[in-house]
Short mmCIF file of C-alpha atoms and ligand atoms in Angstrom, two decimals:
data_model
loop_
_atom_site.label_atom_id
_atom_site.label_comp_id
_atom_site.label_asym_id
_atom_site.label_seq_id
_atom_site.Cartn_x
_atom_site.Cartn_y
_atom_site.Cartn_z
CA UNK A 11 -14.29 23.48 4.86
CA UNK A 12 -16.14 20.29 5.76
CA UNK A 13 -14.26 17.61 7.67
CA UNK A 14 -13.72 14.19 6.15
CA UNK A 15 -15.82 11.81 8.21
CA UNK A 16 -13.32 8.97 7.86
CA UNK A 17 -10.61 11.16 9.38
CA UNK A 18 -12.57 11.12 12.64
CA UNK A 19 -12.39 7.33 12.88
CA UNK A 20 -11.61 5.67 15.15
CA UNK A 21 -11.10 8.27 17.90
CA UNK A 22 -13.33 11.29 17.41
CA UNK A 23 -16.16 9.78 15.53
CA UNK A 24 -19.19 11.95 16.18
CA UNK A 25 -21.77 9.24 16.82
CA UNK A 26 -22.14 6.47 19.34
CA UNK A 27 -24.03 3.26 19.85
CA UNK A 28 -26.43 2.06 17.22
CA UNK A 29 -26.33 5.30 15.24
CA UNK A 30 -22.61 4.80 14.82
CA UNK A 31 -23.29 1.24 13.68
CA UNK A 32 -25.86 2.41 11.17
CA UNK A 33 -23.56 5.00 9.62
CA UNK A 34 -20.67 2.56 9.45
CA UNK A 35 -22.88 0.03 7.71
CA UNK A 36 -23.90 2.57 5.12
CA UNK A 37 -20.33 3.58 4.50
CA UNK A 38 -18.50 0.25 4.57
CA UNK A 39 -21.12 -2.36 3.67
CA UNK A 40 -23.19 -0.43 1.19
CA UNK A 41 -20.59 2.06 0.04
CA UNK A 42 -22.76 5.18 0.04
CA UNK A 43 -20.98 8.49 -0.32
CA UNK A 44 -23.73 10.83 0.80
CA UNK A 45 -25.54 11.20 4.12
CA UNK A 46 -28.78 11.76 2.26
CA UNK A 47 -28.86 8.09 1.23
CA UNK A 48 -28.73 6.91 4.86
CA UNK A 49 -32.46 6.41 4.99
CA UNK A 50 -32.69 4.90 8.48
CA UNK A 51 -31.22 8.03 10.12
CA UNK A 52 -33.55 10.86 11.15
CA UNK A 53 -33.67 13.65 8.61
CA UNK A 54 -32.22 16.22 11.04
CA UNK A 55 -29.28 13.98 11.83
CA UNK A 56 -28.52 13.54 8.15
CA UNK A 57 -28.68 17.30 7.66
CA UNK A 58 -26.43 17.86 10.67
CA UNK A 59 -23.84 15.39 9.42
CA UNK A 60 -24.08 16.83 5.93
CA UNK A 61 -23.43 20.35 7.26
CA UNK A 62 -20.25 19.35 9.06
CA UNK A 63 -18.81 16.35 7.23
CA UNK A 64 -18.14 14.93 3.81
CA UNK A 65 -17.60 11.32 2.75
CA UNK A 66 -15.78 12.28 -0.46
CA UNK A 67 -12.01 12.68 -0.17
CA UNK A 68 -11.65 13.12 -3.93
CA UNK A 69 -12.99 15.88 -6.11
CA UNK A 70 -12.16 14.33 -9.46
CA UNK A 71 -11.08 10.98 -10.88
CA UNK A 72 -9.87 9.46 -14.08
CA UNK A 73 -9.41 5.76 -14.76
CA UNK A 74 -7.06 3.87 -17.04
CA UNK A 75 -7.91 0.32 -17.93
CA UNK A 76 -5.17 -2.19 -18.66
CA UNK A 77 -5.39 -5.15 -21.06
CA UNK A 78 -5.01 -7.53 -18.14
CA UNK A 79 -8.06 -6.04 -16.42
CA UNK A 80 -6.33 -3.89 -13.81
CA UNK A 81 -7.62 -0.36 -13.54
CA UNK A 82 -5.59 2.60 -12.37
CA UNK A 83 -7.49 5.43 -10.73
CA UNK A 84 -5.97 8.89 -10.79
CA UNK A 85 -7.63 10.72 -7.92
CA UNK A 86 -7.62 14.44 -7.22
CA UNK A 87 -7.66 15.43 -3.55
CA UNK A 88 -9.27 18.48 -2.00
CA UNK A 89 -6.71 21.19 -2.62
CA UNK A 90 -5.87 19.80 -6.03
CA UNK A 91 -3.00 17.35 -5.53
CA UNK A 92 -3.28 13.98 -7.21
CA UNK A 93 -2.42 10.38 -6.37
CA UNK A 94 -3.23 6.91 -7.63
CA UNK A 95 -4.82 3.63 -6.57
CA UNK A 96 -4.96 0.42 -8.58
CA UNK A 97 -7.71 -2.19 -8.66
CA UNK A 98 -6.84 -5.76 -9.66
CA UNK A 99 -9.84 -8.07 -9.91
CA UNK A 100 -8.01 -11.40 -9.85
CA UNK A 101 -10.77 -14.01 -10.07
CA UNK A 102 -12.07 -14.39 -6.52
CA UNK A 103 -9.31 -12.24 -5.05
CA UNK A 104 -10.33 -8.68 -5.63
CA UNK A 105 -7.22 -6.72 -4.72
CA UNK A 106 -6.50 -3.05 -4.27
CA UNK A 107 -3.14 -1.30 -4.19
CA UNK A 108 -3.33 1.94 -2.24
CA UNK A 109 -1.16 5.01 -1.69
CA UNK A 110 -0.20 6.69 1.57
CA UNK A 111 1.34 9.86 0.11
CA UNK A 112 1.37 12.12 -2.89
CA UNK A 113 4.80 11.29 -4.31
CA UNK A 114 7.44 9.97 -1.92
CA UNK A 115 10.44 11.53 -0.16
CA UNK A 116 12.48 8.30 -0.17
CA UNK A 117 13.63 8.77 -3.77
CA UNK A 118 14.47 5.17 -4.72
CA UNK A 119 16.24 5.30 -8.06
CA UNK A 120 14.18 2.65 -9.88
CA UNK A 121 10.78 3.91 -8.67
CA UNK A 122 8.75 6.38 -10.72
CA UNK A 123 6.99 7.69 -7.60
CA UNK A 124 10.38 8.36 -6.02
CA UNK A 125 11.39 10.43 -9.02
CA UNK A 126 8.46 12.81 -8.42
CA UNK A 127 9.59 14.02 -5.03
CA UNK A 128 7.30 14.48 -2.05
CA UNK A 129 3.90 16.16 -2.23
CA UNK A 130 2.26 15.46 1.10
CA UNK A 131 1.04 12.75 3.43
CA UNK A 132 -2.47 11.39 2.93
CA UNK A 133 -4.87 11.53 5.85
CA UNK A 134 -6.54 8.42 7.28
CA UNK A 135 -9.70 9.22 5.35
CA UNK A 136 -7.79 9.72 2.13
CA UNK A 137 -6.10 6.34 2.57
CA UNK A 138 -9.25 4.37 3.45
CA UNK A 139 -11.29 6.47 1.03
CA UNK A 140 -9.41 4.89 -1.89
CA UNK A 141 -11.06 1.55 -1.09
CA UNK A 142 -14.52 3.08 -0.88
CA UNK A 143 -14.02 5.08 -4.04
CA UNK A 144 -12.72 2.17 -6.11
CA UNK A 145 -15.47 -0.15 -4.83
CA UNK A 146 -18.08 2.35 -5.89
CA UNK A 147 -16.49 2.84 -9.30
CA UNK A 148 -16.33 -0.92 -9.79
CA UNK A 149 -19.92 -1.30 -8.61
CA UNK A 150 -19.09 -3.67 -5.79
CA UNK A 151 -19.51 -3.38 -2.01
CA UNK A 152 -16.36 -2.14 -0.20
CA UNK A 153 -16.26 -5.34 1.82
CA UNK A 154 -15.93 -7.38 -1.37
CA UNK A 155 -12.36 -6.13 -1.74
CA UNK A 156 -10.60 -8.76 0.33
CA UNK A 157 -6.93 -8.12 -0.46
CA UNK A 158 -5.07 -4.93 0.10
CA UNK A 159 -1.47 -3.94 -0.42
CA UNK A 160 0.17 -0.70 0.70
CA UNK A 161 2.22 -0.63 -2.49
CA UNK A 162 1.04 2.48 -4.26
CA UNK A 163 2.63 5.87 -3.88
CA UNK A 164 4.51 6.68 -0.71
CA UNK A 165 6.28 5.09 2.22
CA UNK A 166 3.71 4.04 4.84
CA UNK A 167 6.17 4.11 7.74
CA UNK A 168 6.97 7.76 6.99
CA UNK A 169 3.25 8.50 7.34
CA UNK A 170 3.15 6.28 10.35
CA UNK A 171 0.12 7.23 12.45
CA UNK A 172 -2.18 7.59 9.47
CA UNK A 173 -1.08 4.27 7.99
CA UNK A 174 -1.63 2.53 11.34
CA UNK A 175 -5.05 4.09 11.88
CA UNK A 176 -6.07 3.30 8.32
CA UNK A 177 -5.03 -0.33 8.91
CA UNK A 178 -7.12 -0.41 12.08
CA UNK A 179 -10.17 0.66 10.07
CA UNK A 180 -9.44 -1.96 7.42
CA UNK A 181 -9.23 -4.73 10.01
CA UNK A 182 -12.00 -3.53 12.27
CA UNK A 183 -15.10 -5.68 12.28
CA UNK A 184 -17.41 -2.67 12.31
CA UNK A 185 -15.68 -1.16 9.29
CA UNK A 186 -14.04 -3.10 6.45
CA UNK A 187 -13.53 -6.33 8.37
CA UNK A 188 -10.55 -7.44 6.27
CA UNK A 189 -8.51 -10.46 7.22
CA UNK A 190 -5.13 -9.61 8.73
CA UNK A 191 -3.56 -12.19 6.41
CA UNK A 192 -4.76 -10.23 3.42
CA UNK A 193 -3.50 -6.77 4.24
CA UNK A 194 0.19 -6.23 3.45
CA UNK A 195 2.15 -3.16 4.40
CA UNK A 196 5.28 -2.69 2.32
CA UNK A 197 8.13 -0.55 3.64
CA UNK A 198 11.37 0.62 2.09
CA UNK A 199 13.05 -0.76 5.21
CA UNK A 200 13.10 1.71 8.07
CA UNK A 201 14.44 -0.10 11.10
CA UNK A 202 12.91 2.22 13.68
CA UNK A 203 9.49 2.06 12.03
CA UNK A 204 9.61 -1.75 11.90
CA UNK A 205 10.47 -1.93 15.62
CA UNK A 206 7.68 0.50 16.42
CA UNK A 207 5.19 -1.44 14.34
CA UNK A 208 5.98 -4.63 16.20
CA UNK A 209 4.45 -3.07 19.30
CA UNK A 210 1.21 -1.90 17.66
CA UNK A 211 -2.12 -3.67 17.88
CA UNK A 212 -2.15 -3.70 14.07
CA UNK A 213 -2.00 -7.23 12.82
CA UNK A 214 -1.10 -6.89 9.15
CA UNK A 215 1.53 -8.62 7.06
CA UNK A 216 4.87 -6.90 6.71
CA UNK A 217 6.85 -6.73 3.49
CA UNK A 218 10.34 -5.21 3.46
CA UNK A 219 11.78 -3.86 0.22
CA UNK A 220 15.34 -5.12 0.42
CA UNK A 221 16.35 -5.20 -3.26
CA UNK A 222 20.00 -5.94 -2.48
CA UNK A 223 21.82 -8.00 0.16
CA UNK A 224 25.01 -5.92 0.01
CA UNK A 225 25.38 -2.37 1.31
CA UNK A 226 27.01 -0.90 -1.79
CA UNK A 227 24.26 -1.93 -4.17
CA UNK A 228 21.48 -1.09 -1.74
CA UNK A 229 22.84 2.38 -1.04
CA UNK A 230 23.18 3.09 -4.75
CA UNK A 231 19.48 2.29 -5.23
CA UNK A 232 17.81 3.48 -2.05
CA UNK A 233 18.78 6.79 -0.43
CA UNK A 234 17.26 5.82 2.96
CA UNK A 235 19.65 2.84 3.04
CA UNK A 236 22.44 5.08 4.32
CA UNK A 237 20.60 5.54 7.62
CA UNK A 238 19.22 1.99 7.72
CA UNK A 239 21.96 -0.52 7.08
CA UNK A 240 21.04 -4.07 6.20
CA UNK A 241 22.28 -5.49 9.51
CA UNK A 242 20.02 -3.12 11.38
CA UNK A 243 17.01 -3.91 9.16
CA UNK A 244 17.59 -7.63 9.73
CA UNK A 245 17.84 -7.12 13.50
CA UNK A 246 14.62 -5.11 13.43
CA UNK A 247 12.97 -7.86 11.36
CA UNK A 248 14.11 -10.49 13.87
CA UNK A 249 12.71 -8.46 16.75
CA UNK A 250 9.48 -7.93 14.84
CA UNK A 251 9.19 -11.65 14.28
CA UNK A 252 10.01 -12.47 17.89
CA UNK A 253 7.17 -10.20 19.07
CA UNK A 254 4.54 -10.94 16.41
CA UNK A 255 5.41 -14.45 15.24
CA UNK A 256 4.61 -13.40 11.69
CA UNK A 257 6.42 -14.45 8.53
CA UNK A 258 8.05 -11.51 6.77
CA UNK A 259 8.13 -11.02 3.01
CA UNK A 260 11.23 -9.53 1.42
CA UNK A 261 10.65 -7.76 -1.86
CA UNK A 262 13.38 -7.84 -4.42
CA UNK A 263 12.94 -5.94 -7.69
CA UNK A 264 15.15 -7.57 -10.30
CA UNK A 265 17.28 -4.96 -12.03
CA UNK A 266 19.39 -6.23 -14.88
CA UNK A 267 23.09 -6.34 -14.07
CA UNK A 268 22.60 -4.50 -10.78
CA UNK A 269 21.23 -6.88 -8.16
CA UNK A 270 20.63 -10.09 -10.09
CA UNK A 271 24.04 -11.78 -9.72
CA UNK A 272 24.23 -15.23 -8.17
CA UNK A 273 26.61 -14.08 -5.44
CA UNK A 274 23.83 -11.71 -4.40
CA UNK A 275 21.34 -14.58 -4.27
CA UNK A 276 23.81 -16.37 -2.02
CA UNK A 277 24.31 -13.39 0.25
CA UNK A 278 20.55 -12.85 0.40
CA UNK A 279 20.08 -16.45 1.51
CA UNK A 280 22.75 -15.92 4.20
CA UNK A 281 20.96 -12.80 5.41
CA UNK A 282 17.63 -14.61 5.72
CA UNK A 283 18.92 -17.68 7.49
CA UNK A 284 17.72 -16.68 10.94
CA UNK A 285 14.25 -15.56 9.84
CA UNK A 286 10.98 -17.14 8.78
CA UNK A 287 10.68 -15.35 5.51
CA UNK A 288 9.52 -15.38 1.95
CA UNK A 289 11.22 -13.68 -0.98
CA UNK A 290 9.14 -12.00 -3.66
CA UNK A 291 11.06 -11.37 -6.85
CA UNK A 292 9.51 -8.52 -8.86
CA UNK A 293 10.68 -8.11 -12.43
CA UNK A 294 11.54 -4.40 -12.73
CA UNK A 295 8.63 -2.51 -14.25
CA UNK A 296 10.15 -0.17 -16.78
CA UNK A 297 9.31 3.52 -17.02
CA UNK A 298 10.67 6.20 -19.26
CA UNK A 299 13.91 7.68 -18.07
CA UNK A 300 14.53 5.24 -15.20
CA UNK A 301 17.85 4.06 -16.60
CA UNK A 302 17.15 0.50 -15.38
CA UNK A 303 16.06 -2.62 -17.18
CA UNK A 304 14.39 -5.77 -15.98
CA UNK A 305 16.52 -8.88 -15.59
CA UNK A 306 16.27 -11.37 -18.42
CA UNK A 307 14.07 -14.44 -17.90
CA UNK A 308 17.06 -16.78 -17.69
CA UNK A 309 18.83 -14.63 -15.10
CA UNK A 310 15.62 -14.33 -13.08
CA UNK A 311 15.17 -18.10 -13.22
CA UNK A 312 18.77 -18.74 -12.15
CA UNK A 313 18.39 -16.34 -9.19
CA UNK A 314 15.13 -18.02 -8.24
CA UNK A 315 16.62 -21.52 -8.47
CA UNK A 316 19.59 -20.48 -6.40
CA UNK A 317 17.41 -19.18 -3.58
CA UNK A 318 15.20 -22.22 -3.75
CA UNK A 319 18.26 -24.44 -3.67
CA UNK A 320 19.31 -22.71 -0.47
CA UNK A 321 15.92 -23.51 1.07
CA UNK A 322 14.48 -19.99 0.89
CA UNK A 323 10.76 -19.82 0.03
CA UNK A 324 10.58 -17.70 -3.09
CA UNK A 325 8.02 -16.58 -5.65
CA UNK A 326 7.92 -14.25 -8.63
CA UNK A 327 5.40 -11.45 -8.65
CA UNK A 328 4.50 -10.50 -12.16
CA UNK A 329 2.90 -7.12 -11.86
CA UNK A 330 -0.40 -6.45 -13.49
CA UNK A 331 -1.30 -3.24 -15.23
CA UNK A 332 2.05 -2.53 -16.88
CA UNK A 333 0.52 -1.16 -20.06
CA UNK A 334 -1.61 1.31 -18.07
CA UNK A 335 1.39 2.45 -16.03
CA UNK A 336 -0.30 0.81 -13.06
CA UNK A 337 2.34 -1.71 -11.97
CA UNK A 338 4.46 -1.53 -8.81
CA UNK A 339 6.79 1.43 -8.96
CA UNK A 340 5.16 2.93 -12.05
CA UNK A 341 2.75 5.18 -10.24
CA UNK A 342 3.71 8.72 -11.06
CA UNK A 343 1.92 11.66 -12.43
CA UNK A 344 2.76 12.71 -15.92
CA UNK A 345 3.33 16.28 -14.78
CA UNK A 346 5.63 17.52 -12.06
CA UNK A 347 4.36 17.99 -8.52
CA UNK A 348 4.71 21.75 -8.48
CA UNK A 349 2.13 21.84 -11.26
CA UNK A 350 -0.10 19.32 -9.55
CA UNK A 351 -2.84 21.79 -8.74
CA UNK A 352 -5.82 21.54 -11.06
N1 SAH B 414 7.22 2.59 -0.28
C1 SAH B 414 6.96 1.23 -0.09
C2 SAH B 414 5.75 0.70 -0.81
C3 SAH B 414 5.49 1.16 -2.22
S1 SAH B 414 6.41 0.46 -3.53
C4 SAH B 414 8.18 0.41 -0.45
O1 SAH B 414 9.08 0.94 -1.04
O2 SAH B 414 8.20 -0.76 -0.10
C5 SAH B 414 5.97 -1.26 -3.65
C6 SAH B 414 7.13 -2.12 -4.18
O3 SAH B 414 7.45 -1.85 -5.55
C7 SAH B 414 8.41 -1.89 -3.41
O4 SAH B 414 9.04 -3.12 -3.14
C8 SAH B 414 9.23 -1.09 -4.39
O5 SAH B 414 10.60 -1.13 -4.13
C9 SAH B 414 8.87 -1.74 -5.69
N2 SAH B 414 9.19 -0.95 -6.88
C10 SAH B 414 9.35 0.38 -7.00
N3 SAH B 414 9.61 0.71 -8.27
C11 SAH B 414 9.61 -0.43 -8.98
C12 SAH B 414 9.79 -0.74 -10.37
N4 SAH B 414 9.98 0.21 -11.27
N5 SAH B 414 9.71 -2.02 -10.74
C13 SAH B 414 9.47 -3.00 -9.84
N6 SAH B 414 9.27 -2.77 -8.54
C14 SAH B 414 9.35 -1.50 -8.11
FE1 SF4 B 415 9.02 5.61 -2.02
FE2 SF4 B 415 8.69 2.94 -2.05
FE3 SF4 B 415 9.11 4.30 -4.34
FE4 SF4 B 415 11.08 4.02 -2.59
S1 SF4 B 415 10.06 2.38 -3.72
S2 SF4 B 415 10.52 5.92 -3.63
S3 SF4 B 415 9.99 4.14 -0.65
S4 SF4 B 415 7.34 4.48 -2.99
#
């Protein structure tokens, strides 16, 4: 089987010097997906690359357009498993939400991806390839996508090396040249992974999915919480901030009657006192069979006001793409993983 060219970046990339530059320009600036189109390379070189490598991580795709203009792409990988990426063309901020896994082993109770179980990790090329694929489908250059969130399927810190190397390609000047302020990696809150990330040369924004300030509620929602208590996550966040100097976002999906009480807003504010942080409240995106409901508007507003009153920077993230099943936490295949082969 042919190797995925993007999997060879950055370490084992087969070309050097200006040839490397030429190929990277074709791939990342012009978004070509075949070596044949690389007209400034000698014919033999194109044939050689073609014989050994492919630029296509996906063998099939389907798209689902939402009323608010988001598009969900259901992508089939070599081997037949499927995963999803979402494109959100907000005005001048073209944003993509990418996956790092097929399914997810973390099993958060309110997350449709978590309910699928774990398929497999995506390779570097399969992660970065989502950007190239979506750009091509949307008829824009890959470098026009300026915002990226690791908020699709999967837990990036459980596919650590590939997520880091994919981020390096996103930020690298010779590849996607994205701004480090516009790439956000979201984690379920794995203290060891956060500490490890602090020491990487990967300058992206970190978002931690906290979802509850008290152990009991958090453990009921997030199975990995048992091995990552909130104190430890907060210590890891402090260390991360001490090393990187970066503001940390805390994500908080508002689940009616579960984590939206005012005492929890208070405790959350206590937890964040020592950090430079920002809280992102996400109204729960419903999916069939989840057993959870989104908080009412008035409860959401009261929670928001309470945090604001305590001096915590807070915003509400209203997910796009709900009607196409493309919002945060709604990415899941309609059929079970064991039948995921086409
Ligand atoms: N695995 C990572 C990133 C993917 S999920 C993580 O958990 O952080 C991106 C965000 O959507 C996370 O904050 C996640 O907790 C949240 N989320 C999951 N399911 C959701 C749902 N049904 N409604 C709202 N947010 C949800
Ligand atoms: Fe995995 Fe994140 Fe969903 Fe939890 S919320 S199951 S970590 S994708």
